[in-house]
């Protein structure tokens, strides 16, 4: 099993940009998890990106999460090869170490996962390691990181490109309201579904990613200019 240090595990901690769409590995605070009492708690999204969204790419009503609790730091090959029931989250909050308890994974209403309550996102490699541990926990089969990276590449591209789309169209953070973010998510997903074959289908081939990124950037700039003209 692969290990990873906190410096490379997280993409963002503390303040997380609202422009990044909800994704596997995200950690949220203040979630009252059904079946786990009335106290707000930390949770980590463990659902695969495809399973948390519908065919149009929009968030489903329920998302699989795992409760996160304080835990001694997991270190060394023995520590990472063991502890298969958890995803270690070292230095998550205030220098304290935590872990997501995979054995207690459950479905949470997506409406409880507020972007303002998101306290951490994982790096791409951090996401692959989370996936590796989920597969190992449930099947006792170890999947290598390159395989996971290849299979995740299309949805990872989609997540990063949607963020770029939002930050291009809404270039003022003051405009990153829930309503505006939702509107741009719908617009981006509609763009992704366009084309013949659809751009989403084209993403399955790695060699298309650069051209599609350029095309997405062009479309986002055009949408920003159109919005500016409508306001003037």
mmCIF file of C-alpha atoms in Angstrom:
data_model
loop_
_atom_site.group_PDB
_atom_site.id
_atom_site.type_symbol
_atom_site.label_atom_id
_atom_site.label_comp_id
_atom_site.label_asym_id
_atom_site.label_seq_id
_atom_site.Cartn_x
_atom_site.Cartn_y
_atom_site.Cartn_z
ATOM 1 C CA UNK A 1 0.000 0.000 0.000
ATOM 2 C CA UNK A 2 1.191 3.498 -0.820
ATOM 3 C CA UNK A 3 1.854 6.115 1.842
ATOM 4 C CA UNK A 4 1.856 9.897 1.544
ATOM 5 C CA UNK A 5 2.943 12.807 3.732
ATOM 6 C CA UNK A 6 0.618 15.731 4.542
ATOM 7 C CA UNK A 7 2.529 18.099 2.259
ATOM 8 C CA UNK A 8 1.523 16.003 -0.747
ATOM 9 C CA UNK A 9 -1.780 14.594 0.537
ATOM 10 C CA UNK A 10 -3.764 17.821 0.413
ATOM 11 C CA UNK A 11 -4.480 20.294 -2.341
ATOM 12 C CA UNK A 12 -5.975 22.876 0.023
ATOM 13 C CA UNK A 13 -6.473 23.020 3.789
ATOM 14 C CA UNK A 14 -8.239 25.599 5.909
ATOM 15 C CA UNK A 15 -9.622 27.958 3.297
ATOM 16 C CA UNK A 16 -10.775 26.017 0.243
ATOM 17 C CA UNK A 17 -11.813 27.799 -2.943
ATOM 18 C CA UNK A 18 -15.559 27.643 -3.554
ATOM 19 C CA UNK A 19 -14.818 27.399 -7.271
ATOM 20 C CA UNK A 20 -13.597 23.813 -6.913
ATOM 21 C CA UNK A 21 -16.520 21.401 -7.386
ATOM 22 C CA UNK A 22 -17.264 18.821 -4.725
ATOM 23 C CA UNK A 23 -15.047 15.790 -5.308
ATOM 24 C CA UNK A 24 -13.896 12.539 -3.778
ATOM 25 C CA UNK A 25 -11.689 13.107 -0.732
ATOM 26 C CA UNK A 26 -13.161 16.482 0.262
ATOM 27 C CA UNK A 27 -13.459 16.983 4.033
ATOM 28 C CA UNK A 28 -16.373 18.916 5.540
ATOM 29 C CA UNK A 29 -17.044 20.176 9.058
ATOM 30 C CA UNK A 30 -20.296 20.704 10.956
ATOM 31 C CA UNK A 31 -22.192 17.839 9.308
ATOM 32 C CA UNK A 32 -24.939 16.206 11.374
ATOM 33 C CA UNK A 33 -24.677 12.726 9.913
ATOM 34 C CA UNK A 34 -27.908 10.675 9.890
ATOM 35 C CA UNK A 35 -27.571 7.718 12.248
ATOM 36 C CA UNK A 36 -24.562 9.146 14.090
ATOM 37 C CA UNK A 37 -26.245 11.307 16.719
ATOM 38 C CA UNK A 38 -27.045 15.005 16.822
ATOM 39 C CA UNK A 39 -23.508 16.369 17.174
ATOM 40 C CA UNK A 40 -21.947 18.063 14.116
ATOM 41 C CA UNK A 41 -18.878 16.164 12.933
ATOM 42 C CA UNK A 42 -16.208 16.005 10.279
ATOM 43 C CA UNK A 43 -16.807 13.784 7.251
ATOM 44 C CA UNK A 44 -14.839 12.851 4.152
ATOM 45 C CA UNK A 45 -16.459 12.217 0.790
ATOM 46 C CA UNK A 46 -15.582 8.663 -0.264
ATOM 47 C CA UNK A 47 -17.959 8.275 -3.223
ATOM 48 C CA UNK A 48 -16.351 7.919 -6.633
ATOM 49 C CA UNK A 49 -16.922 11.080 -8.696
ATOM 50 C CA UNK A 50 -19.108 9.192 -11.180
ATOM 51 C CA UNK A 51 -21.342 7.704 -8.492
ATOM 52 C CA UNK A 52 -22.036 11.052 -6.809
ATOM 53 C CA UNK A 53 -23.324 12.707 -9.986
ATOM 54 C CA UNK A 54 -26.110 11.969 -12.447
ATOM 55 C CA UNK A 55 -25.746 11.447 -16.199
ATOM 56 C CA UNK A 56 -25.694 15.214 -16.736
ATOM 57 C CA UNK A 57 -22.842 15.573 -14.254
ATOM 58 C CA UNK A 58 -24.955 17.226 -11.541
ATOM 59 C CA UNK A 59 -24.688 16.258 -7.875
ATOM 60 C CA UNK A 60 -26.987 13.472 -6.658
ATOM 61 C CA UNK A 61 -29.263 13.897 -3.646
ATOM 62 C CA UNK A 62 -27.099 11.590 -1.524
ATOM 63 C CA UNK A 63 -23.327 11.210 -1.395
ATOM 64 C CA UNK A 64 -21.290 8.499 0.334
ATOM 65 C CA UNK A 65 -19.142 9.868 3.160
ATOM 66 C CA UNK A 66 -17.090 8.455 6.030
ATOM 67 C CA UNK A 67 -17.004 10.016 9.513
ATOM 68 C CA UNK A 68 -13.674 11.617 10.426
ATOM 69 C CA UNK A 69 -12.289 11.474 13.958
ATOM 70 C CA UNK A 70 -9.035 12.260 15.724
ATOM 71 C CA UNK A 71 -6.524 9.446 15.332
ATOM 72 C CA UNK A 72 -2.882 8.905 16.125
ATOM 73 C CA UNK A 73 -0.603 9.626 13.204
ATOM 74 C CA UNK A 74 -0.119 6.662 10.879
ATOM 75 C CA UNK A 75 3.468 6.356 9.706
ATOM 76 C CA UNK A 76 5.858 3.860 8.201
ATOM 77 C CA UNK A 77 5.162 0.975 5.863
ATOM 78 C CA UNK A 78 3.669 -1.112 8.663
ATOM 79 C CA UNK A 79 1.251 1.655 9.607
ATOM 80 C CA UNK A 80 0.053 2.289 6.065
ATOM 81 C CA UNK A 81 -0.104 -1.402 5.142
ATOM 82 C CA UNK A 82 -2.236 -1.987 8.211
ATOM 83 C CA UNK A 83 -5.094 0.195 9.410
ATOM 84 C CA UNK A 84 -7.118 -0.765 6.340
ATOM 85 C CA UNK A 85 -10.330 0.504 7.899
ATOM 86 C CA UNK A 86 -9.195 4.119 7.791
ATOM 87 C CA UNK A 87 -7.850 6.802 5.504
ATOM 88 C CA UNK A 88 -5.164 8.662 7.502
ATOM 89 C CA UNK A 89 -5.497 12.456 7.457
ATOM 90 C CA UNK A 90 -2.425 13.792 9.221
ATOM 91 C CA UNK A 91 -2.196 17.483 10.156
ATOM 92 C CA UNK A 92 -5.764 18.059 9.025
ATOM 93 C CA UNK A 93 -6.871 20.670 11.567
ATOM 94 C CA UNK A 94 -4.715 22.720 13.926
ATOM 95 C CA UNK A 95 -1.774 20.342 13.637
ATOM 96 C CA UNK A 96 -3.901 17.438 14.881
ATOM 97 C CA UNK A 97 -4.119 14.083 13.149
ATOM 98 C CA UNK A 98 -7.371 12.528 12.005
ATOM 99 C CA UNK A 99 -8.649 9.566 10.012
ATOM 100 C CA UNK A 100 -11.731 8.799 7.949
ATOM 101 C CA UNK A 101 -13.346 5.586 9.171
ATOM 102 C CA UNK A 102 -14.175 3.656 6.014
ATOM 103 C CA UNK A 103 -15.965 0.937 7.949
ATOM 104 C CA UNK A 104 -18.598 3.515 8.987
ATOM 105 C CA UNK A 105 -19.208 4.923 5.504
ATOM 106 C CA UNK A 106 -22.798 5.991 4.927
ATOM 107 C CA UNK A 107 -24.933 8.150 2.633
ATOM 108 C CA UNK A 108 -25.396 11.802 3.538
ATOM 109 C CA UNK A 109 -27.815 14.250 1.910
ATOM 110 C CA UNK A 110 -25.702 16.360 -0.438
ATOM 111 C CA UNK A 111 -27.472 19.471 0.869
ATOM 112 C CA UNK A 112 -25.519 19.010 4.123
ATOM 113 C CA UNK A 113 -22.193 19.402 2.316
ATOM 114 C CA UNK A 114 -21.905 23.183 2.192
ATOM 115 C CA UNK A 115 -18.920 24.577 0.308
ATOM 116 C CA UNK A 116 -18.341 27.087 3.106
ATOM 117 C CA UNK A 117 -17.899 24.136 5.494
ATOM 118 C CA UNK A 118 -15.296 22.396 3.340
ATOM 119 C CA UNK A 119 -11.965 22.434 5.168
ATOM 120 C CA UNK A 120 -9.753 20.304 2.925
ATOM 121 C CA UNK A 121 -9.408 18.860 -0.549
ATOM 122 C CA UNK A 122 -6.966 16.180 -1.623
ATOM 123 C CA UNK A 123 -4.284 16.389 -4.270
ATOM 124 C CA UNK A 124 -4.683 14.106 -7.276
ATOM 125 C CA UNK A 125 -2.247 11.634 -5.739
ATOM 126 C CA UNK A 126 -4.052 11.885 -2.413
ATOM 127 C CA UNK A 127 -7.266 10.931 -4.210
ATOM 128 C CA UNK A 128 -5.604 7.892 -5.794
ATOM 129 C CA UNK A 129 -4.340 6.735 -2.406
ATOM 130 C CA UNK A 130 -7.813 7.151 -0.904
ATOM 131 C CA UNK A 131 -9.210 5.053 -3.762
ATOM 132 C CA UNK A 132 -6.531 2.415 -3.212
ATOM 133 C CA UNK A 133 -7.439 2.143 0.457
ATOM 134 C CA UNK A 134 -11.174 1.965 -0.260
ATOM 135 C CA UNK A 135 -10.668 -0.900 -2.717
ATOM 136 C CA UNK A 136 -8.300 -2.694 -0.346
ATOM 137 C CA UNK A 137 -10.699 -2.240 2.586
ATOM 138 C CA UNK A 138 -13.691 -3.715 0.796
ATOM 139 C CA UNK A 139 -12.037 -6.368 -1.398
ATOM 140 C CA UNK A 140 -8.561 -6.996 0.052
ATOM 141 C CA UNK A 141 -7.278 -6.454 -3.487
ATOM 142 C CA UNK A 142 -4.503 -3.904 -3.961
ATOM 143 C CA UNK A 143 -4.730 -1.793 -7.112
ATOM 144 C CA UNK A 144 -1.580 0.065 -8.128
ATOM 145 C CA UNK A 145 -1.568 3.850 -8.293
ATOM 146 C CA UNK A 146 -0.851 4.134 -12.068
ATOM 147 C CA UNK A 147 -3.972 2.079 -12.827
ATOM 148 C CA UNK A 148 -6.103 4.231 -10.546
ATOM 149 C CA UNK A 149 -4.633 7.412 -12.031
ATOM 150 C CA UNK A 150 -5.430 6.304 -15.579
ATOM 151 C CA UNK A 151 -9.013 5.361 -14.724
ATOM 152 C CA UNK A 152 -9.579 8.586 -12.779
ATOM 153 C CA UNK A 153 -7.980 10.905 -15.344
ATOM 154 C CA UNK A 154 -11.213 11.860 -17.190
ATOM 155 C CA UNK A 155 -13.160 12.856 -14.055
ATOM 156 C CA UNK A 156 -10.114 14.573 -12.546
ATOM 157 C CA UNK A 157 -9.776 16.597 -15.751
ATOM 158 C CA UNK A 158 -13.459 17.452 -15.537
ATOM 159 C CA UNK A 159 -13.139 18.653 -11.942
ATOM 160 C CA UNK A 160 -10.087 20.824 -12.599
ATOM 161 C CA UNK A 161 -11.550 22.212 -15.818
ATOM 162 C CA UNK A 162 -14.867 23.090 -14.199
ATOM 163 C CA UNK A 163 -12.944 25.072 -11.608
ATOM 164 C CA UNK A 164 -11.041 26.878 -14.357
ATOM 165 C CA UNK A 165 -14.331 27.553 -16.155
ATOM 166 C CA UNK A 166 -15.873 29.105 -13.044
ATOM 167 C CA UNK A 167 -12.818 31.228 -12.284
ATOM 168 C CA UNK A 168 -12.734 32.441 -15.893
ATOM 169 C CA UNK A 169 -16.419 33.319 -16.197
ATOM 170 C CA UNK A 170 -16.718 34.635 -12.631
ATOM 171 C CA UNK A 171 -13.372 36.386 -12.323
ATOM 172 C CA UNK A 172 -14.456 38.212 -9.150
ATOM 173 C CA UNK A 173 -14.647 35.958 -6.070
ATOM 174 C CA UNK A 174 -17.522 38.082 -4.812
ATOM 175 C CA UNK A 175 -19.581 36.497 -7.591
ATOM 176 C CA UNK A 176 -18.938 32.945 -6.362
ATOM 177 C CA UNK A 177 -22.368 32.686 -4.812
ATOM 178 C CA UNK A 178 -24.101 29.334 -4.537
ATOM 179 C CA UNK A 179 -26.559 30.406 -7.223
ATOM 180 C CA UNK A 180 -23.852 31.536 -9.656
ATOM 181 C CA UNK A 181 -21.696 28.466 -9.054
ATOM 182 C CA UNK A 182 -24.699 26.247 -9.713
ATOM 183 C CA UNK A 183 -25.473 28.097 -12.938
ATOM 184 C CA UNK A 184 -21.912 27.731 -14.213
ATOM 185 C CA UNK A 185 -21.820 24.062 -13.210
ATOM 186 C CA UNK A 186 -24.908 23.477 -15.344
ATOM 187 C CA UNK A 187 -23.407 25.483 -18.206
ATOM 188 C CA UNK A 188 -20.085 23.634 -18.061
ATOM 189 C CA UNK A 189 -21.763 20.236 -17.896
ATOM 190 C CA UNK A 190 -23.925 21.151 -20.891
ATOM 191 C CA UNK A 191 -20.785 22.145 -22.789
ATOM 192 C CA UNK A 192 -19.144 18.867 -21.802
ATOM 193 C CA UNK A 193 -22.145 16.913 -23.089
ATOM 194 C CA UNK A 194 -21.973 18.674 -26.456
ATOM 195 C CA UNK A 195 -20.082 17.558 -29.527
ATOM 196 C CA UNK A 196 -20.144 14.356 -31.592
ATOM 197 C CA UNK A 197 -19.023 12.246 -29.897
ATOM 198 C CA UNK A 198 -19.624 14.203 -26.714
ATOM 199 C CA UNK A 199 -16.649 15.910 -25.138
ATOM 200 C CA UNK A 200 -17.249 13.784 -22.034
ATOM 201 C CA UNK A 201 -16.807 10.671 -24.179
ATOM 202 C CA UNK A 202 -13.699 12.122 -25.804
ATOM 203 C CA UNK A 203 -12.129 12.504 -22.345
ATOM 204 C CA UNK A 204 -11.675 8.727 -22.209
ATOM 205 C CA UNK A 205 -8.717 9.200 -24.563
ATOM 206 C CA UNK A 206 -5.843 10.928 -22.766
ATOM 207 C CA UNK A 207 -4.543 12.547 -25.943
ATOM 208 C CA UNK A 208 -7.692 14.693 -26.219
ATOM 209 C CA UNK A 209 -7.227 16.438 -22.887
ATOM 210 C CA UNK A 210 -4.985 19.272 -24.082
ATOM 211 C CA UNK A 211 -7.207 20.170 -27.038
ATOM 212 C CA UNK A 212 -10.352 19.996 -24.913
ATOM 213 C CA UNK A 213 -8.755 22.195 -22.260
ATOM 214 C CA UNK A 214 -8.034 24.808 -24.922
ATOM 215 C CA UNK A 215 -11.583 24.500 -26.264
ATOM 216 C CA UNK A 216 -13.075 24.830 -22.772
ATOM 217 C CA UNK A 217 -11.018 27.936 -22.084
ATOM 218 C CA UNK A 218 -12.233 29.520 -25.307
ATOM 219 C CA UNK A 219 -15.868 28.726 -24.471
ATOM 220 C CA UNK A 220 -15.515 30.116 -20.942
ATOM 221 C CA UNK A 221 -13.989 33.366 -22.215
ATOM 222 C CA UNK A 222 -16.824 33.726 -24.716
ATOM 223 C CA UNK A 223 -19.379 33.215 -21.947
ATOM 224 C CA UNK A 224 -17.644 35.816 -19.765
ATOM 225 C CA UNK A 225 -17.645 38.339 -22.612
ATOM 226 C CA UNK A 226 -21.302 37.630 -23.325
ATOM 227 C CA UNK A 227 -22.191 38.202 -19.671
ATOM 228 C CA UNK A 228 -20.226 41.471 -19.632
ATOM 229 C CA UNK A 229 -22.057 42.723 -22.718
ATOM 230 C CA UNK A 230 -25.443 41.876 -21.219
ATOM 231 C CA UNK A 231 -24.607 43.959 -18.126
ATOM 232 C CA UNK A 232 -23.476 46.991 -20.125
#
